[in-house]
Short mmCIF file of C-alpha atoms in Angstrom, two decimals:
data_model
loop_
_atom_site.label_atom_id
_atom_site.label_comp_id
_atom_site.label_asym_id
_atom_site.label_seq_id
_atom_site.Cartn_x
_atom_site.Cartn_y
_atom_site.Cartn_z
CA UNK H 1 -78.22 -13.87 -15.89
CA UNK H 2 -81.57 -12.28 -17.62
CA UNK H 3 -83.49 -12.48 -14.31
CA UNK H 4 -84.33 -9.42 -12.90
CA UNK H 5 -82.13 -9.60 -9.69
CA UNK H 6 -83.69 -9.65 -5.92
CA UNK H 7 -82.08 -8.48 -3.32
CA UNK H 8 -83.12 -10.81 -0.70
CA UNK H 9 -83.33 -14.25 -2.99
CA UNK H 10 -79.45 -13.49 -4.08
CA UNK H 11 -78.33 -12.37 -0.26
CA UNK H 12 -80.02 -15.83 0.92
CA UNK H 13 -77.91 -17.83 -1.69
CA UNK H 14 -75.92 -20.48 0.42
CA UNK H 15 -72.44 -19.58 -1.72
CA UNK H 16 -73.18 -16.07 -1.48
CA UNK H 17 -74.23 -16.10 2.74
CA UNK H 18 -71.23 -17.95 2.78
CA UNK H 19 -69.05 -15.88 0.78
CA UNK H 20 -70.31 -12.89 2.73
CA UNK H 21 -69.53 -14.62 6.09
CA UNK H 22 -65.89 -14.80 5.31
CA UNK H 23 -65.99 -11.06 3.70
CA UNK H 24 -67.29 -10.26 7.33
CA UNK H 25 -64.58 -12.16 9.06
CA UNK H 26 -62.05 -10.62 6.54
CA UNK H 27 -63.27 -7.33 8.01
CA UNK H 28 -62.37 -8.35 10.94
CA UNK H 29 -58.70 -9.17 10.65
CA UNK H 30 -58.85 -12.62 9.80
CA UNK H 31 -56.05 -13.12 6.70
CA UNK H 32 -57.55 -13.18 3.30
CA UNK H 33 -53.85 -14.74 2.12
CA UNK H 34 -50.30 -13.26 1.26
CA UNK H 35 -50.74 -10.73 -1.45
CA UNK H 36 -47.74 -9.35 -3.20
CA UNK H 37 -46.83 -6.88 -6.21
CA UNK H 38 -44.63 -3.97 -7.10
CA UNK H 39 -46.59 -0.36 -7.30
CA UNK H 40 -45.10 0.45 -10.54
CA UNK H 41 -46.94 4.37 -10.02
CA UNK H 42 -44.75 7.06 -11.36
CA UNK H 43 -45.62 9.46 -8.27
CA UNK H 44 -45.12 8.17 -5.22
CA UNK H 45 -43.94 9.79 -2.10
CA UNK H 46 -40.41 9.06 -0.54
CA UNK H 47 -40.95 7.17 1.96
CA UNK H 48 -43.96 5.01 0.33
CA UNK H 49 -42.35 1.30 0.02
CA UNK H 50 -43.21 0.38 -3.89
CA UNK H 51 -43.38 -3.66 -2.41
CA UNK H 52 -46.85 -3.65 -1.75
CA UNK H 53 -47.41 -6.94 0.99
CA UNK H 54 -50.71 -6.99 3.12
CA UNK H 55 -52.71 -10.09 4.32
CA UNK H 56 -55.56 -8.32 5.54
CA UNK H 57 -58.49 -5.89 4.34
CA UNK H 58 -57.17 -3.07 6.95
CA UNK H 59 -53.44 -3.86 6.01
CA UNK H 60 -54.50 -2.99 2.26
CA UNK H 61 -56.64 -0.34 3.05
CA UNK H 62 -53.89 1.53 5.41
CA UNK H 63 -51.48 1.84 2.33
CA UNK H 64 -53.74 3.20 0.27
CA UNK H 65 -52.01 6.05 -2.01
CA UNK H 66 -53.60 6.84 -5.67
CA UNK H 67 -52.88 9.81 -7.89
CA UNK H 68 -50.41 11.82 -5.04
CA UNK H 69 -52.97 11.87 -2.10
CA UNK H 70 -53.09 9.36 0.67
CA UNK H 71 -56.95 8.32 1.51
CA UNK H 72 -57.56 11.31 4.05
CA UNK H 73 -57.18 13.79 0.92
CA UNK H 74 -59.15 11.33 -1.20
CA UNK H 75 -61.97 11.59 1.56
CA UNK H 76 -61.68 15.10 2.13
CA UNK H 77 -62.26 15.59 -2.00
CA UNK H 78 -64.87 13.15 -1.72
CA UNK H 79 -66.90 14.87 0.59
CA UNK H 80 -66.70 17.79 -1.20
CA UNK H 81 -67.43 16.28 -4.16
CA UNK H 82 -70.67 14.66 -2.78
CA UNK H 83 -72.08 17.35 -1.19
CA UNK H 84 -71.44 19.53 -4.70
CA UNK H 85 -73.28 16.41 -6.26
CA UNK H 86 -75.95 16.61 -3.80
CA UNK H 87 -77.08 20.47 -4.57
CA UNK H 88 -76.23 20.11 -8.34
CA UNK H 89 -78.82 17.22 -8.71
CA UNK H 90 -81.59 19.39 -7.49
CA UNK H 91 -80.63 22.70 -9.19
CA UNK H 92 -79.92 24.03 -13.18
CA UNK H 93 -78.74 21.45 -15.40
CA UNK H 94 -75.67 23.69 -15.69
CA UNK H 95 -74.39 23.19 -12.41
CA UNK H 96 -75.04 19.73 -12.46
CA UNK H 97 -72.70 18.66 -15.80
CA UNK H 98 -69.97 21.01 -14.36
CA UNK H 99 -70.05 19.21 -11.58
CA UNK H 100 -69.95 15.88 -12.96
CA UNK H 101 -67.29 16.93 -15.53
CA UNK H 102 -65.19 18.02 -12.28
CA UNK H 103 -65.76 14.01 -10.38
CA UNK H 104 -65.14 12.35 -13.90
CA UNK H 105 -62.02 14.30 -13.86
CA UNK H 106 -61.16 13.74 -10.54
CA UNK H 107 -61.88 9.54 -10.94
CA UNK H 108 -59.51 9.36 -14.03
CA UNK H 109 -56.91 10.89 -11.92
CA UNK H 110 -57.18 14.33 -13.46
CA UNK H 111 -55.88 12.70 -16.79
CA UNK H 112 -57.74 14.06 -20.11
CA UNK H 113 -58.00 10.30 -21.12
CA UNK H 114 -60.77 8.23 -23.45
CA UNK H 115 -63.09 7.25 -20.80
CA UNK H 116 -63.33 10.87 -18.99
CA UNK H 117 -63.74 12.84 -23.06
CA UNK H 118 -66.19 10.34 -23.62
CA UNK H 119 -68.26 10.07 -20.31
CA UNK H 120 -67.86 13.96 -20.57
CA UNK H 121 -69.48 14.83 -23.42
CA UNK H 122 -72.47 12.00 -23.06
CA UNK H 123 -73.14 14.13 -20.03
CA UNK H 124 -72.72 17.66 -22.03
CA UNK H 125 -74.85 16.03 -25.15
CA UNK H 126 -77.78 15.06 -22.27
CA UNK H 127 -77.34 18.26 -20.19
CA UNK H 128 -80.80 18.90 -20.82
CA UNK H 129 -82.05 15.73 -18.83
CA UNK H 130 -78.92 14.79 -17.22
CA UNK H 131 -80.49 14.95 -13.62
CA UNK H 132 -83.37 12.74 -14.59
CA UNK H 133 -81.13 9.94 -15.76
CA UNK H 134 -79.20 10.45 -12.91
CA UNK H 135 -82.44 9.70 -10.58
CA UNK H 136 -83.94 7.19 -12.84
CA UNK H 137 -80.34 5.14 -12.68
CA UNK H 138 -80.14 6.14 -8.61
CA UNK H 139 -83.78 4.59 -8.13
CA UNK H 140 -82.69 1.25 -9.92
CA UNK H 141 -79.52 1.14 -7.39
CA UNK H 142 -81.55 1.37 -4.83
CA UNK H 143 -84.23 -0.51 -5.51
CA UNK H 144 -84.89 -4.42 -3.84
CA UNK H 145 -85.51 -5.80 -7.19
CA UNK H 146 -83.63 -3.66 -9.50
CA UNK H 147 -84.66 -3.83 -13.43
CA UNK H 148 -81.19 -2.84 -15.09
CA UNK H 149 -82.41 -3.12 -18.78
CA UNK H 150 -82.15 0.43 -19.15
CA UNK H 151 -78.93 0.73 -19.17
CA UNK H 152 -78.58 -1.54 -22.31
CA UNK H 153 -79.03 2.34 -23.57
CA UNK H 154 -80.83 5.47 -22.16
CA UNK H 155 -78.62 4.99 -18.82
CA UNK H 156 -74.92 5.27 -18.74
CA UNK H 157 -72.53 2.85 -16.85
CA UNK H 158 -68.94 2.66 -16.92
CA UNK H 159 -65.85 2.86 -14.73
CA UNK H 160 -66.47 6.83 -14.56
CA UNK H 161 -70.01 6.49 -13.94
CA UNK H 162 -69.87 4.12 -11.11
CA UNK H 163 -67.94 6.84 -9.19
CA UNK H 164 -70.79 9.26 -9.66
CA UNK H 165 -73.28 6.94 -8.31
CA UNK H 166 -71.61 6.26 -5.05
CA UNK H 167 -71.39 9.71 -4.44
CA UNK H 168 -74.48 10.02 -4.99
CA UNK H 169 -75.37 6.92 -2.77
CA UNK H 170 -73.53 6.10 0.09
CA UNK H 171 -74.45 2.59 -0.07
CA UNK H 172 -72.73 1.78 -3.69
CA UNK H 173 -69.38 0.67 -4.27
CA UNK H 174 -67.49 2.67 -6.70
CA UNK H 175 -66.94 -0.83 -9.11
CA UNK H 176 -64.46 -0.37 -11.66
CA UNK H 177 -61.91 -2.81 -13.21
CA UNK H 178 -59.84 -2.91 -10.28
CA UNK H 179 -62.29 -3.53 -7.40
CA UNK H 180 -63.92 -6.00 -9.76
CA UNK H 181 -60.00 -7.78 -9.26
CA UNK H 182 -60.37 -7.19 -6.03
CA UNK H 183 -63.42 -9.34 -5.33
CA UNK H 184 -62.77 -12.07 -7.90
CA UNK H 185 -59.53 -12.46 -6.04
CA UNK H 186 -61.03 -12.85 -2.58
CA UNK H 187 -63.73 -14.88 -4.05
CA UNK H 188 -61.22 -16.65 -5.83
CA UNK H 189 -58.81 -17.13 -2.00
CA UNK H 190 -62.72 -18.28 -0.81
CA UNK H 191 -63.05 -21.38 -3.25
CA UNK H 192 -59.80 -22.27 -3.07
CA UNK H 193 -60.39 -22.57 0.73
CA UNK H 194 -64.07 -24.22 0.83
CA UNK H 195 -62.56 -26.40 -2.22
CA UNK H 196 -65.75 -25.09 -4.19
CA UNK H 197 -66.35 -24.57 -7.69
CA UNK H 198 -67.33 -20.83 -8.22
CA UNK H 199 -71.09 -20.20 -7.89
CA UNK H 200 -72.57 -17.71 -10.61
CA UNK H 201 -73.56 -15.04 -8.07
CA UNK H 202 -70.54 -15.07 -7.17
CA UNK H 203 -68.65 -14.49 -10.33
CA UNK H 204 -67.40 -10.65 -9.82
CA UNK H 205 -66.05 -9.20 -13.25
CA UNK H 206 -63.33 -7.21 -13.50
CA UNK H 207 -60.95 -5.46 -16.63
CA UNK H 208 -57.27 -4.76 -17.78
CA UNK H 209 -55.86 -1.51 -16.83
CA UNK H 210 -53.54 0.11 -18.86
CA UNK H 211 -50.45 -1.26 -17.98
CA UNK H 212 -49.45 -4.73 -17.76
CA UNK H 213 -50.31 -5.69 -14.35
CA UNK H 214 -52.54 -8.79 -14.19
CA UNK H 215 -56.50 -7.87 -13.16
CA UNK H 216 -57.75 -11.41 -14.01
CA UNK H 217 -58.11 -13.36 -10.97
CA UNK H 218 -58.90 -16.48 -12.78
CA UNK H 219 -58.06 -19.85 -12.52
CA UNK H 220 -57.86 -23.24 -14.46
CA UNK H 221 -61.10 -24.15 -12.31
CA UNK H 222 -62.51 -20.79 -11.70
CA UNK H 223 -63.53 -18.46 -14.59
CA UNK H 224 -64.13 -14.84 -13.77
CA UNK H 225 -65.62 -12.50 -17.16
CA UNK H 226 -64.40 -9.51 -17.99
CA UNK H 227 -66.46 -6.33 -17.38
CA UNK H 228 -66.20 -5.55 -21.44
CA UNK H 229 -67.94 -2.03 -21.68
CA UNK H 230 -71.63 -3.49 -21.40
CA UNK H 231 -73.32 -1.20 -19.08
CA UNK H 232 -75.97 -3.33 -17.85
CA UNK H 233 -73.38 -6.50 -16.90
CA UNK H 234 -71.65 -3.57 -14.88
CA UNK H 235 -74.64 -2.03 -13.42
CA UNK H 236 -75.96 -5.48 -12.31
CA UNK H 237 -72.70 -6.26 -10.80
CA UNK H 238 -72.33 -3.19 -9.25
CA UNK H 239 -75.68 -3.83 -6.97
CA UNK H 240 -74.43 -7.68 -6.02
CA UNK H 241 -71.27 -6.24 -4.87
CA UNK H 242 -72.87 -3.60 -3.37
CA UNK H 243 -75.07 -6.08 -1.30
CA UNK H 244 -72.77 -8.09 -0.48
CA UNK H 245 -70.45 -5.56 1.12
CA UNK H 246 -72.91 -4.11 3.15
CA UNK H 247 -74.25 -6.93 4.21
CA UNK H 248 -70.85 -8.38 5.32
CA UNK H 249 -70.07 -4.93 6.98
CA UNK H 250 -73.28 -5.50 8.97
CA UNK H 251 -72.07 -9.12 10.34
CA UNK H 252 -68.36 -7.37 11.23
CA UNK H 253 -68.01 -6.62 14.34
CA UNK H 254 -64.98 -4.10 13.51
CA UNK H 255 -65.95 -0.40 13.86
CA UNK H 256 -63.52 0.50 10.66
CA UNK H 257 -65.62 -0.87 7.91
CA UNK H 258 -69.12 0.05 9.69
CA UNK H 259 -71.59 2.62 8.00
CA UNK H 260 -70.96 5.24 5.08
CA UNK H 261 -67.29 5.97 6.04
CA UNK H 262 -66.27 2.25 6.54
CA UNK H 263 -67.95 1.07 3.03
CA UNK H 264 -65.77 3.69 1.68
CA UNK H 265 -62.82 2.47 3.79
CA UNK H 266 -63.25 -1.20 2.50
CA UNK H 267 -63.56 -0.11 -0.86
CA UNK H 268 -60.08 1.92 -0.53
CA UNK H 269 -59.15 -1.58 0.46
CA UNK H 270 -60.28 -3.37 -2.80
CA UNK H 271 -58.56 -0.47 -4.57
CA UNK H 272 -55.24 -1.36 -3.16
CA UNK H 273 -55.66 -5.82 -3.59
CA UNK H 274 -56.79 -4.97 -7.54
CA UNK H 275 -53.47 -3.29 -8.36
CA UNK H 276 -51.98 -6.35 -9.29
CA UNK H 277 -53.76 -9.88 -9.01
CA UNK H 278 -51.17 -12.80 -8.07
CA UNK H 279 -51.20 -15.44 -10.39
CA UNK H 280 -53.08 -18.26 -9.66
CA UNK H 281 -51.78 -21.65 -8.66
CA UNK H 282 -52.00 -24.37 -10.60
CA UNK H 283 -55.01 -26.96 -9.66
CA UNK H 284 -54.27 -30.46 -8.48
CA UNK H 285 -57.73 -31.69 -7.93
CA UNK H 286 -60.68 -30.28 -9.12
CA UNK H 287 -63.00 -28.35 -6.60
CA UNK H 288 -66.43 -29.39 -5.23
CA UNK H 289 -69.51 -27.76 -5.82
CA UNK H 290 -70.93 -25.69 -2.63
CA UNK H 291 -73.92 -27.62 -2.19
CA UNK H 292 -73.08 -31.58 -2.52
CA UNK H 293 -72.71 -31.89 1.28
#
């Protein structure tokens, strides 16, 4: 899509009010389907079962484990993260890329990998006018009509970045490969229960992770891209599911997925279903499109 994207024209989309009334009801407890894998993670406590089954968003988001830490350790670093972020963005450029090298390290899992050297040292190289890129990208994300062609190359995006801007803003969902998954999946379980074809706004992208777990929640009928390091495809993405989130969140009448700390509950959640994406069934009769009622 080249159109500059608007908040309320893509929120009043029938496939997308639609989609977002069954995110809401997901919220609530209704089951999004039986989802399946083996956590294949080399740390793992104990007692953690490695046969990962949940059929609902809270069922997902209570076994949430990543990198040793269950999500009350994640939250507590969070927190202290964001409130580092917070002071660093209005002080010395010094304290700011510190601070940012510390989250990138923290959302790689604290492994010295490709995507944390490299998101590390763009934000060493632009120390000088790191916090006004940081702003300048923060006041796109929040803006009703966001213009994301600036991150075609003066703004950064990636899967490190996104965690820096929902620190930063408690309304953004950190969107990386995996929660990409995540929401191609349960737009993917929504189609397949509307028999729809998949709308464009609703076509989340996600990406491989490094192992061999499947992330592509595609279909013989429905066609989800892959994120593909192009910053402004992620950033634009990022704000739909962003939207979309909150807005379901604010039909939900659950308490767990209401506000700052629920947003970052339900994205826990999406963490945990983009793991490992179960194959999809083969079609037996094509799908109808939304609007031919």
């Amino acid at each position: 899509m080249t159109e500059l994207l608007q908040k309320k024209a893509y929120l009043e989309n029938e496939a997308v009010q639609a989609f977002t009334q069954q995110l809401a009801s997901w919220m609530d407890g209704e089951p999004f389907g039986e989802h399946h894998f083996f956590i294949r993670d080399k740390i793992l406590p104990e007692n953690y079962d490695r046969n990962f089954h949940a059929t609902t968003l809270t069922e997902a988001f209570d076994r949430f484990y990543w990198n040793g830490k269950y999500y009350p350790e994640h939250q507590q670093i969070q927190d202290k993260l964001r409130l580092r972020l917070q002071t660093a963005l209005g002080s010395l450029h010094d304290s700011l890329v510190d601070t940012i090298d510390d989250i990138l390290l923290w959302a790689s899992g604290g492994k010295v990998i490709k995507l944390y050297t490299l998101n590390r040292d763009w934000a060493r190289n632009h120390a000088s006018d790191l916090a006004v890129k940081l702003q300048e990208s923060l006041n796109i994300f929040r803006s009703d009509t966001p213009d994301c062609s600036k991150f075609d190359g003066e703004l950064r995006m990636n899967a490190g970045f996104t965690k820096i801007y929902a620190l930063a803003e408690p309304s953004l969902v950190a969107y990386d490969g995996r929660t990409g998954a995540a929401m191609g999946y349960l737009t993917r379980q929504f189609c397949e229960k509307q028999r729809t074809l998949l709308d464009p706004n609703l076509c989340f992208p996600w990406a491989p992770g490094a192992s061999t777990m499947n992330r592509n929640p595609s279909t013989e009928l429905l066609h989800f891209k892959q994120l593909a390091n192009r910053s402004r495809f992620h950033a634009e993405w990022k704000i739909r599911a962003s939207w979309v989130l909150n807005a379901a969140s604010d039909l939900a009448r659950s308490e767990w997925c209401k506000g700052m700390v629920g947003l970052r509950r339900v994205e826990a959640a999406l963490f945990m279903i983009g793991y490992d994406i179960p194959l999809a069934k083969q079609a037996s009769k094509p799908g109808r499109n939304l609007l031919s009622n």
